[in-house]
C-alpha cells in the first residue's frame, strides 16, 4: 500500500471532517496538554533544588513549555470558534489515569527512574511513517498530525474564512504570558495554526522528527541549542548532555549532567485525600493545595475566554503551589514516604467565590483582587484647597477592562492599577488581618442636633475630609443647631471614601448614605499620591478563604501592599509615599 492509500485509510478510520469534530479534538488537545502538568509538577517539587539543580532545570523547562503548549491549544480552539474548558472535574480524574484519548497511563510520582520512563513514553516521537491518529493514539505527534490533516481538509472544503471564525481578541500572546522558551503564536488562519502545531510538536519531539534539537535556544543556557523534551529526559537518564553531531541513534555523548537520586523527597506515589482522616494535618494541606490548583484552572479558563490579561495572574498563582507542595513533601507519611499533592478537583460551589458571573471582587491568597462582572473602573482625584484641605473628588475617565480583570494588591505591578503577576515573583504576603465583626458593633456614636454621627476608626484611610478647613467633625457636632454646620458635616461624611464616618438623623435611625454607583475608583490624593481602591454601590468583596466581607455602600481596599488591616486600606500609603 502506498503512502497516499495508507493516509486515505487512516482518514476513513479516524476523520476530523467537520468543524464540530475539529473543535472537539482541540478541546482534547487542551486536556492532553493539561494532563502532563500534575506529573511534571510532582516530580519537579520532589527535587531538592540545591542538590539537584540540573534536574530541576530540565523538568522545570519542560513544564514551562507544556504551559506554552496549553496556551497554543487554547488559541487554536478559539481561532476556530470554540470555547476552551479547563475548570471542570474531567480535567482532574484520580491518578493513575490515562492520557486523554490516548493509551499511556500517567501517575503522580517523585523524580526517579519510574517517573523518567513515564516521561519518555509521554514525549516519545512518532516513528517515521506513523499514521495520524485522532483518538487512541500511541504518540502525541500522531494526535497533532490528525489535527493538522483535519485543518487542511476543512480549509480546502469550506475555505479559511469559514474555519477561522473566532474573535481575535481572545488570542493570548507574549504580551500576556511571560515565558522564555518557544513562541506563543496568535492564530488567525491556516498558516499561523500550522505554525502553532509545529511549535508544540517540535518542542516535544525535535525538528523534522529526526533531530534531537527543537530549534530554540536553551532557556537556562542561551549559548546552547535546546533539545526537545524527549531528548532532555534521555539526557537525565544517561547523565550526559547532547552535543552537536549527536543523533537519536547515538544518544547523548556530551558533558556530564549530574543527577543525585538521593536528593529527592520520597513522595508517596499517587496520593489521595481519602488516604487520610478529614481532620489530619496532611489532608488539610492537600485540600489547601487543591483549592489553589483549581483557582489556577479557573483563572486559565477565564483568560482563554475573553480576559487574556488574567493569564499572568494564573501563572503567578502557580508560585503558591510550589510552597504548598514542598510543605506537603516535608510531612512524613507511611512506610518512610512523605505526603504529596493529590491534584483533585474542588467543585466550584465549595470554592464559593468562583461561581457565576455576578459582580463581585475576590481577594486571591497572596495575590491580586479579581473583579467579576465588568464592574466599571475609573480614576478619581482628590481636589484640595490652596492649604491642602480636602474639598471633593473629581471623577476621571473610565479605564478599559476585560470581562474579568485583576487589580494589583502588592503595590509592585508594572502595569498598575492592574496586576501583572509581580506579587508571585516578590513573595508578597497578602495575609488578611481585617476583623470580621459587623460595622454596627464597631461604631462609636456621637450625637448632635438633628444628626447622629457614627465612626469606625478601624476603617479610616486618613483621606482627611473629616478634619475640614478649621476643625474636625467631632468638635463641630456641638454647633449642629446651626443648619449650615450640620449640612457641612453631612457633606464631609458623604465624601469619606471608606465609610469610616456615616450618619443618621437621630441615634438608632436609618443610616443615610450617598447615592453611589456600582464601581471601583482608583484614588489619587494630593501631590499625585496614590491611594486606595474605592469600592462603591455595594459590590460584594470575598476574602481569600471564600468568606464575604460585610457588604457596604462604600469601602476602601489596600493597593500599596503595606496595610496592617488587609484587604482594607488603613492609610499606610500616605506614610510610605506610595505612587504609581
Coordinates of C-alpha atoms in Angstrom, one line a residue:
X1 CA 0.0 0.0 0.0
X2 CA 1.5 3.4 -0.9
X3 CA 1.6 6.3 1.5
X4 CA -1.4 8.1 -0.2
X5 CA -3.6 4.9 0.1
X6 CA -2.4 4.5 3.7
X7 CA -3.4 8.0 4.6
X8 CA -6.8 7.6 2.9
X9 CA -7.4 4.5 5.0
X10 CA -6.4 6.4 8.2
X11 CA -8.7 9.3 7.3
X12 CA -11.6 6.9 6.9
X13 CA -10.8 5.3 10.3
X14 CA -10.2 8.5 12.3
X15 CA -11.6 11.5 10.5
X16 CA -11.7 15.1 11.6
X17 CA -14.1 16.1 8.8
X18 CA -16.4 18.7 10.5
X19 CA -15.8 21.9 12.4
X20 CA -17.6 20.3 15.3
X21 CA -15.2 17.4 15.3
X22 CA -12.2 19.8 15.0
X23 CA -13.3 21.8 18.0
X24 CA -13.8 18.6 20.0
X25 CA -10.3 17.5 19.2
X26 CA -8.8 20.8 20.0
X27 CA -10.5 20.7 23.4
X28 CA -9.0 17.2 23.8
X29 CA -5.6 18.9 23.0
X30 CA -6.2 21.3 25.9
X31 CA -7.0 18.3 28.1
X32 CA -3.9 16.4 26.8
X33 CA -1.5 19.3 27.5
X34 CA -3.0 19.9 30.9
X35 CA -2.8 16.2 31.8
X36 CA 1.0 16.4 31.6
X37 CA 1.2 19.2 34.2
X38 CA 0.4 17.3 37.5
X39 CA 3.0 14.5 36.8
X40 CA 5.7 17.1 35.9
X41 CA 4.9 19.2 38.9
X42 CA 5.0 16.2 41.3
X43 CA 8.5 15.2 40.0
X44 CA 9.7 18.8 40.0
X45 CA 8.6 19.6 43.5
X46 CA 10.2 16.4 44.8
X47 CA 13.7 17.5 43.7
X48 CA 15.9 19.3 46.1
X49 CA 16.9 22.4 44.1
X50 CA 20.2 22.9 45.9
X51 CA 21.4 19.4 45.4
X52 CA 19.8 18.7 42.1
X53 CA 19.9 22.0 40.2
X54 CA 20.4 20.4 36.7
X55 CA 17.4 18.1 37.0
X56 CA 15.3 21.0 38.3
X57 CA 16.3 23.0 35.2
X58 CA 15.3 20.2 32.9
X59 CA 12.0 19.3 34.4
X60 CA 11.1 22.9 35.0
X61 CA 11.9 23.9 31.4
X62 CA 9.6 21.1 30.1
X63 CA 6.8 22.2 32.5
X64 CA 7.1 25.8 31.3
X65 CA 6.9 24.7 27.7
X66 CA 3.9 22.5 28.4
X67 CA 2.2 25.6 29.7
X68 CA 3.0 27.3 26.4
X69 CA 1.5 24.3 24.6
X70 CA -1.6 24.6 26.6
X71 CA -1.9 28.3 25.6
X72 CA -1.3 27.4 22.0
X73 CA -4.0 24.8 22.0
X74 CA -6.4 27.3 23.5
X75 CA -5.5 29.8 20.8
X76 CA -6.2 27.1 18.2
X77 CA -9.6 26.3 19.6
X78 CA -10.6 30.0 20.0
X79 CA -9.5 30.7 16.4
X80 CA -12.0 28.1 15.0
X81 CA -14.8 29.4 17.2
X82 CA -14.6 27.1 20.1
X83 CA -14.6 27.8 23.9
X84 CA -11.8 26.3 26.0
X85 CA -12.8 24.5 29.1
X86 CA -10.4 23.9 32.0
X87 CA -12.3 24.4 35.2
X88 CA -14.1 21.1 35.0
X89 CA -14.0 17.8 37.0
X90 CA -12.9 16.0 33.9
X91 CA -9.6 17.8 34.0
X92 CA -8.6 16.1 37.2
X93 CA -9.6 12.5 37.4
X94 CA -7.9 10.3 40.0
X95 CA -4.3 9.2 39.4
X96 CA -3.2 6.9 38.0
X97 CA -5.1 7.9 34.9
X98 CA -4.9 7.5 31.1
X99 CA -3.7 10.3 28.9
X100 CA -6.9 11.8 27.4
X101 CA -8.0 9.8 24.4
X102 CA -4.6 8.1 24.4
X103 CA -3.0 4.8 25.7
X104 CA -0.4 6.0 28.2
X105 CA -1.0 5.8 31.9
X106 CA 0.0 8.8 34.0
X107 CA 0.9 8.7 37.7
X108 CA 2.0 11.2 40.3
X109 CA 5.5 10.1 41.2
X110 CA 8.6 11.6 42.8
X111 CA 11.5 12.1 40.4
X112 CA 13.4 8.9 39.7
X113 CA 13.7 6.0 37.1
X114 CA 10.0 5.2 37.1
X115 CA 9.0 8.9 36.5
X116 CA 11.6 9.2 33.8
X117 CA 10.3 6.2 31.9
X118 CA 6.8 7.6 32.1
X119 CA 8.0 11.0 30.7
X120 CA 10.0 9.3 27.9
X121 CA 6.9 7.3 26.9
X122 CA 4.8 10.5 27.1
X123 CA 7.2 12.5 24.9
X124 CA 8.2 9.6 22.6
X125 CA 8.4 10.8 18.9
X126 CA 6.2 9.2 16.4
X127 CA 8.1 6.6 14.3
X128 CA 8.7 7.6 10.6
X129 CA 5.5 7.0 8.6
X130 CA 3.3 6.6 11.7
X131 CA -0.3 7.3 10.6
X132 CA -2.2 10.3 12.1
X133 CA -4.4 9.2 14.9
X134 CA -7.3 11.4 16.1
X135 CA -8.2 9.0 19.0
X136 CA -6.4 6.2 20.9
X137 CA -3.1 7.5 19.6
X138 CA 0.2 6.0 20.6
X139 CA 2.2 9.2 20.5
X140 CA 1.2 12.9 20.9
X141 CA 2.8 13.6 17.5
X142 CA 0.2 11.3 15.8
X143 CA -2.6 13.1 17.5
X144 CA -1.4 16.5 16.3
X145 CA -0.8 15.1 12.8
X146 CA -4.5 14.2 12.8
X147 CA -5.5 17.8 13.8
X148 CA -3.2 19.2 11.1
X149 CA -4.8 17.0 8.5
X150 CA -8.3 18.0 9.7
X151 CA -7.4 21.7 9.5
X152 CA -6.1 21.3 5.9
X153 CA -9.1 19.3 4.9
X154 CA -11.6 21.7 6.3
X155 CA -9.9 24.8 4.8
X156 CA -9.9 23.0 1.4
X157 CA -13.6 22.1 1.7
X158 CA -15.0 25.2 3.4
X159 CA -12.4 28.0 2.9
X160 CA -10.3 29.6 5.6
X161 CA -12.8 32.2 6.5
X162 CA -15.4 29.6 7.4
X163 CA -12.9 27.7 9.5
X164 CA -11.2 30.6 11.4
X165 CA -14.3 32.5 12.7
X166 CA -13.0 33.1 16.3
X167 CA -12.7 36.5 17.9
X168 CA -9.1 37.7 17.6
X169 CA -9.4 39.5 21.0
X170 CA -9.5 36.0 22.7
X171 CA -6.0 35.2 21.5
X172 CA -3.3 35.2 24.2
X173 CA 0.1 36.4 23.1
X174 CA 3.5 37.1 24.6
X175 CA 2.1 40.3 26.0
X176 CA 0.0 38.2 28.3
X177 CA 2.4 35.3 29.1
X178 CA 5.9 35.9 30.2
X179 CA 8.0 32.9 29.1
X180 CA 11.4 32.4 27.7
X181 CA 11.2 29.3 25.6
X182 CA 9.3 29.0 22.3
X183 CA 6.8 31.2 20.6
X184 CA 3.3 32.0 21.8
X185 CA 1.6 32.4 18.4
X186 CA -1.7 34.2 17.8
X187 CA -3.8 32.1 15.5
X188 CA -5.8 33.8 12.8
X189 CA -5.6 31.5 9.8
X190 CA -4.2 28.2 8.4
X191 CA -0.5 29.4 8.3
X192 CA -0.5 30.5 11.9
X193 CA -2.4 27.4 13.0
X194 CA 0.2 25.2 11.4
X195 CA 3.0 27.2 13.0
X196 CA 1.4 26.7 16.4
X197 CA 1.1 22.9 15.8
X198 CA 4.7 22.8 14.7
X199 CA 5.8 24.6 17.8
X200 CA 4.0 22.1 20.0
X201 CA 5.3 19.0 18.2
X202 CA 8.9 20.2 17.7
X203 CA 9.4 21.2 21.3
X204 CA 8.3 17.7 22.3
X205 CA 9.9 15.6 19.6
X206 CA 12.5 17.7 17.8
X207 CA 12.7 19.4 14.5
X208 CA 11.9 17.3 11.4
X209 CA 11.1 14.4 13.8
X210 CA 14.6 13.1 13.3
X211 CA 16.6 15.7 15.2
X212 CA 17.2 15.9 18.9
X213 CA 17.1 19.8 18.7
X214 CA 13.9 21.7 18.9
X215 CA 15.0 24.9 17.1
X216 CA 15.1 27.1 20.1
X217 CA 17.9 28.3 22.4
X218 CA 18.3 26.7 25.8
X219 CA 16.3 28.9 28.2
X220 CA 18.9 28.3 31.1
X221 CA 22.0 28.3 28.9
X222 CA 21.5 30.7 25.9
X223 CA 24.8 29.7 24.4
X224 CA 23.4 26.2 23.8
X225 CA 20.8 25.0 21.4
X226 CA 17.8 23.4 23.1
X227 CA 16.9 19.7 22.8
X228 CA 13.3 18.5 22.5
X229 CA 11.5 17.2 25.6
X230 CA 12.0 13.5 24.8
X231 CA 15.8 14.0 24.5
X232 CA 16.0 16.2 27.6
X233 CA 14.7 13.2 29.5
X234 CA 17.2 11.0 27.7
X235 CA 19.9 13.3 29.0
X236 CA 18.7 12.8 32.5
X237 CA 18.6 9.1 32.1
X238 CA 22.1 8.9 30.6
X239 CA 23.6 11.5 32.8
X240 CA 25.0 13.3 29.8
X241 CA 24.1 16.2 27.5
X242 CA 23.6 16.1 23.8
X243 CA 26.2 17.9 21.7
X244 CA 26.5 18.8 18.0
X245 CA 26.8 15.7 15.9
X246 CA 24.8 13.6 18.3
X247 CA 21.7 11.9 17.0
X248 CA 18.7 9.9 18.3
X249 CA 20.7 6.8 17.5
X250 CA 24.0 7.8 19.1
X251 CA 22.4 9.1 22.3
X252 CA 24.0 12.0 24.3
X253 CA 27.8 12.0 24.3
X254 CA 28.5 15.5 25.6
X255 CA 29.3 16.9 29.1
X256 CA 28.2 15.2 32.2
X257 CA 24.8 16.0 33.6
X258 CA 24.7 15.3 37.3
X259 CA 21.5 13.8 38.8
X260 CA 21.5 12.9 42.5
X261 CA 18.8 10.4 43.2
X262 CA 19.4 10.7 46.9
X263 CA 18.4 14.3 46.8
X264 CA 14.7 13.5 46.1
X265 CA 11.9 13.7 48.5
X266 CA 10.3 10.3 48.7
X267 CA 6.7 11.3 48.0
X268 CA 4.1 8.7 48.3
X269 CA 3.0 7.7 44.7
X270 CA -0.5 8.7 43.6
X271 CA -1.6 10.2 46.9
X272 CA -5.3 10.8 47.5
X273 CA -7.3 12.8 50.1
X274 CA -9.1 9.6 51.1
X275 CA -5.7 8.2 52.4
X276 CA -6.1 10.5 55.5
X277 CA -8.7 11.4 58.0
X278 CA -10.6 14.6 57.3
X279 CA -9.1 16.4 60.4
X280 CA -5.5 15.3 59.7
X281 CA -2.8 17.9 59.0
X282 CA -1.8 16.2 55.8
X283 CA -5.3 16.2 54.4
X284 CA -5.8 19.8 55.4
X285 CA -2.6 20.7 53.5
X286 CA -3.7 18.7 50.5
X287 CA -7.1 20.4 50.4
X288 CA -5.4 23.8 50.5
X289 CA -3.2 22.8 47.6
X290 CA -6.2 21.6 45.6
X291 CA -8.0 24.9 46.2
X292 CA -5.0 26.8 44.8
X293 CA -4.7 24.5 41.8
X294 CA -8.4 24.8 41.0
X295 CA -8.0 28.6 41.3
X296 CA -5.3 28.3 38.6
X297 CA -7.6 26.3 36.3
X298 CA -10.4 28.8 36.9
X299 CA -8.2 31.8 36.0
X300 CA -6.8 30.0 33.0
X301 CA -10.3 29.3 31.7
X302 CA -11.2 33.0 32.2
X303 CA -8.0 34.0 30.5
X304 CA -8.8 31.9 27.4
X305 CA -12.4 33.0 27.3
X306 CA -12.2 36.8 26.9
X307 CA -9.9 38.0 29.7
X308 CA -6.3 37.2 28.4
X309 CA -4.6 39.6 30.9
X310 CA -5.6 37.0 33.5
X311 CA -3.0 34.6 32.1
X312 CA -0.3 36.4 34.0
X313 CA -2.4 36.2 37.2
X314 CA -2.9 32.4 36.7
X315 CA 0.8 31.7 36.1
X316 CA 1.6 33.9 39.1
X317 CA -0.8 31.9 41.3
X318 CA 1.3 28.8 40.4
X319 CA 4.1 30.1 42.6
X320 CA 1.9 29.4 45.6
X321 CA 1.6 25.8 44.5
X322 CA 5.4 25.3 44.9
X323 CA 5.4 26.3 48.5
X324 CA 2.3 24.3 49.3
X325 CA 3.6 21.1 47.6
X326 CA 7.1 21.3 49.1
X327 CA 5.5 21.8 52.6
X328 CA 3.5 18.6 51.9
X329 CA 6.6 16.7 50.9
X330 CA 8.2 17.6 54.3
X331 CA 5.3 15.9 56.1
X332 CA 6.1 12.2 56.9
X333 CA 3.5 9.7 55.6
X334 CA 3.5 5.9 55.9
X335 CA 6.4 3.5 55.1
X336 CA 9.1 6.1 55.1
X337 CA 7.4 8.1 52.4
X338 CA 6.3 11.8 52.6
X339 CA 2.9 13.3 51.7
X340 CA 2.3 14.9 48.4
X341 CA -0.3 16.9 46.4
X342 CA -3.3 14.9 45.1
X343 CA -4.5 17.2 42.3
X344 CA -8.1 16.5 43.0
X345 CA -10.9 18.7 41.7
X346 CA -12.7 21.1 44.1
X347 CA -16.3 21.7 43.0
X348 CA -16.9 25.4 42.3
X349 CA -19.7 25.5 44.9
X350 CA -17.2 24.5 47.5
X351 CA -15.0 27.4 46.5
X352 CA -18.0 29.8 46.7
X353 CA -16.2 32.8 45.1
X354 CA -15.7 31.3 41.7
X355 CA -19.4 30.6 41.0
X356 CA -21.2 32.6 38.3
X357 CA -20.7 36.0 36.6
X358 CA -22.4 38.3 39.1
X359 CA -20.5 41.4 40.0
X360 CA -18.0 40.8 42.9
X361 CA -14.4 41.2 44.0
X362 CA -12.4 38.2 45.1
X363 CA -9.2 38.5 47.1
X364 CA -6.7 35.9 45.9
X365 CA -4.4 34.4 48.6
X366 CA -1.2 36.5 48.5
X367 CA -2.4 37.7 45.1
X368 CA -4.5 40.4 43.4
X369 CA -8.1 41.4 43.5
X370 CA -10.0 39.5 40.8
X371 CA -13.1 41.5 39.6
X372 CA -16.0 39.7 38.0
X373 CA -19.0 41.0 36.1
X374 CA -17.4 44.0 34.3
X375 CA -17.6 46.3 37.4
X376 CA -16.8 49.8 35.9
X377 CA -13.3 51.0 36.7
X378 CA -12.3 54.7 36.8
X379 CA -9.9 57.1 38.4
X380 CA -10.8 59.7 41.0
X381 CA -8.6 62.6 42.1
X382 CA -8.9 64.4 45.4
X383 CA -9.5 68.2 45.0
X384 CA -7.9 70.2 47.7
X385 CA -7.7 73.9 48.7
X386 CA -4.6 76.0 48.5
X387 CA -4.0 75.0 52.1
X388 CA -4.3 71.3 51.1
X389 CA -7.6 70.9 52.8
X390 CA -9.8 68.1 51.3
X391 CA -12.7 69.5 49.3
X392 CA -14.2 66.9 46.9
X393 CA -13.4 64.1 44.5
X394 CA -13.1 64.6 40.7
X395 CA -14.1 61.6 38.5
X396 CA -11.7 60.9 35.6
X397 CA -12.1 58.9 32.5
X398 CA -13.1 55.2 32.7
X399 CA -10.3 52.6 32.4
X400 CA -10.7 49.9 29.8
X401 CA -11.2 46.4 31.3
X402 CA -11.9 42.9 30.2
X403 CA -15.0 41.0 31.4
X404 CA -12.9 39.7 34.3
X405 CA -9.9 41.6 35.4
X406 CA -7.3 41.7 38.2
X407 CA -6.1 44.7 40.2
X408 CA -2.7 44.9 41.9
X409 CA -2.7 44.3 45.6
X410 CA 1.1 44.1 46.3
X411 CA 1.9 47.6 45.1
X412 CA 4.7 46.5 42.7
X413 CA 2.9 45.7 39.4
X414 CA 4.5 47.3 36.4
X415 CA 1.0 48.0 34.9
X416 CA -0.8 49.5 37.9
X417 CA -3.7 49.5 38.7
X418 CA -3.7 46.1 37.0
X419 CA -1.9 43.0 38.2
X420 CA 1.0 41.7 36.1
X421 CA 2.0 38.7 38.3
X422 CA 4.8 40.6 40.2
X423 CA 3.3 39.5 43.5
X424 CA 4.4 35.9 42.9
X425 CA 8.0 36.9 42.0
X426 CA 8.5 39.1 45.1
X427 CA 6.8 36.6 47.5
X428 CA 4.0 39.1 48.5
X429 CA 2.5 38.3 51.9
X430 CA -1.2 39.2 51.5
X431 CA -2.4 37.7 54.7
X432 CA -5.8 39.2 55.6
X433 CA -5.9 40.7 59.1
X434 CA -9.1 42.8 58.9
X435 CA -11.6 41.9 61.6
X436 CA -15.0 40.3 60.7
X437 CA -17.1 42.0 63.4
X438 CA -20.1 43.8 61.9
X439 CA -19.9 47.5 61.3
X440 CA -22.6 48.3 63.9
X441 CA -20.7 46.6 66.6
X442 CA -17.6 48.7 65.9
X443 CA -19.0 52.1 65.5
X444 CA -18.8 54.9 68.1
X445 CA -21.8 57.2 68.0
X446 CA -21.6 61.0 68.6
X447 CA -24.9 62.9 68.7
X448 CA -25.6 66.5 67.6
X449 CA -28.7 68.4 66.9
X450 CA -30.6 66.7 64.0
X451 CA -27.7 64.4 63.3
X452 CA -26.1 61.3 64.9
X453 CA -22.5 60.7 63.6
X454 CA -21.2 57.1 63.6
X455 CA -17.5 56.4 63.3
X456 CA -15.4 53.2 62.9
X457 CA -11.8 54.1 63.4
X458 CA -10.5 50.8 62.0
X459 CA -11.8 51.8 58.6
X460 CA -10.2 55.2 58.4
X461 CA -7.7 55.8 55.5
X462 CA -6.9 59.4 56.5
X463 CA -8.4 61.0 53.5
X464 CA -8.9 64.0 55.8
X465 CA -12.4 65.0 54.8
X466 CA -13.5 64.7 58.4
X467 CA -10.8 67.3 59.5
X468 CA -12.1 70.2 57.4
X469 CA -10.7 73.6 56.9
X470 CA -11.0 74.8 60.6
X471 CA -11.9 72.0 62.9
X472 CA -12.8 68.3 62.9
X473 CA -16.3 66.9 62.8
X474 CA -16.1 65.7 66.4
X475 CA -15.9 69.4 67.5
X476 CA -18.4 70.7 65.1
X477 CA -21.2 68.4 66.4
X478 CA -21.7 70.8 69.4
X479 CA -22.8 73.5 67.0
X480 CA -25.2 71.5 64.9
X481 CA -28.2 73.5 65.9
X482 CA -26.9 75.7 63.1
X483 CA -28.2 74.0 60.0
X484 CA -25.2 75.3 57.9
X485 CA -22.8 73.5 60.3
X486 CA -25.0 70.4 60.1
X487 CA -25.0 70.5 56.3
X488 CA -21.2 70.8 56.2
X489 CA -20.8 67.8 58.4
X490 CA -23.1 65.8 56.2
X491 CA -21.2 66.8 53.1
X492 CA -17.9 65.9 54.6
X493 CA -19.2 62.5 55.6
X494 CA -20.6 61.9 52.2
X495 CA -17.0 62.3 50.8
X496 CA -15.4 59.9 53.2
X497 CA -14.4 57.0 50.8
X498 CA -14.1 54.2 53.4
X499 CA -17.4 54.8 55.1
X500 CA -15.4 55.2 58.4
X501 CA -17.8 58.1 59.1
X502 CA -21.6 57.8 58.4
X503 CA -24.6 59.5 59.9
X504 CA -28.3 59.2 60.7
X505 CA -30.7 62.0 61.6
X506 CA -31.1 60.6 65.1
X507 CA -29.4 57.9 67.3
X508 CA -30.6 54.5 66.1
X509 CA -32.1 55.9 62.9
X510 CA -31.5 54.7 59.4
X511 CA -28.1 55.5 58.1
X512 CA -28.2 58.0 55.3
X513 CA -25.7 57.1 52.5
X514 CA -24.8 59.0 49.3
X515 CA -26.1 57.5 46.1
X516 CA -23.0 55.9 44.7
X517 CA -22.8 53.7 41.6
X518 CA -21.5 50.2 41.5
X519 CA -17.9 50.9 40.6
X520 CA -14.3 50.8 41.6
X521 CA -12.4 54.0 41.7
X522 CA -8.6 54.2 41.7
X523 CA -8.0 57.1 44.1
X524 CA -5.3 59.7 43.8
X525 CA -4.7 62.2 46.6
X526 CA -2.8 65.5 46.8
X527 CA 0.7 65.6 45.4
X528 CA 0.0 62.7 43.0
X529 CA 0.0 60.3 46.0
X530 CA -1.6 57.0 45.0
X531 CA -4.3 56.0 47.4
X532 CA -6.8 53.1 47.8
X533 CA -9.3 51.3 45.6
X534 CA -12.7 52.8 46.4
X535 CA -15.4 50.2 46.1
X536 CA -18.9 51.8 45.9
X537 CA -22.5 50.7 45.4
X538 CA -22.5 47.6 47.5
X539 CA -20.2 45.5 45.3
X540 CA -19.5 42.3 47.3
X541 CA -16.0 41.5 48.4
X542 CA -14.9 38.0 49.2
X543 CA -11.8 37.1 51.3
X544 CA -9.3 34.5 50.1
X545 CA -10.9 31.9 52.2
X546 CA -14.3 32.5 50.5
X547 CA -15.9 34.3 53.4
X548 CA -17.6 37.6 52.4
X549 CA -16.7 40.9 53.9
X550 CA -19.7 42.9 55.2
X551 CA -21.2 44.4 52.1
X552 CA -21.4 48.2 52.4
X553 CA -22.2 51.1 50.1
X554 CA -18.5 52.2 50.2
X555 CA -15.3 50.6 51.3
X556 CA -11.6 51.1 50.5
X557 CA -9.2 48.3 49.7
X558 CA -5.4 48.4 50.1
X559 CA -3.3 48.6 46.9
X560 CA 0.1 49.6 48.3
X561 CA 0.6 46.2 49.9
X562 CA 1.5 47.6 53.3
X563 CA -1.8 48.0 55.1
X564 CA -1.9 46.5 58.6
X565 CA -5.6 45.8 58.0
X566 CA -5.6 43.9 54.7
X567 CA -7.5 43.7 52.5
X568 CA -8.8 47.0 53.7
X569 CA -6.8 50.2 53.4
X570 CA -5.5 51.8 56.7
X571 CA -3.8 54.9 55.2
X572 CA -0.3 53.4 55.2
X573 CA 0.1 54.5 51.6
X574 CA 0.5 58.1 52.9
X575 CA 3.3 57.1 55.3
X576 CA 5.3 55.3 52.6
X577 CA 4.6 57.8 49.9
X578 CA 3.1 55.3 47.6
X579 CA 2.9 56.3 43.9
X580 CA 2.2 54.8 40.6

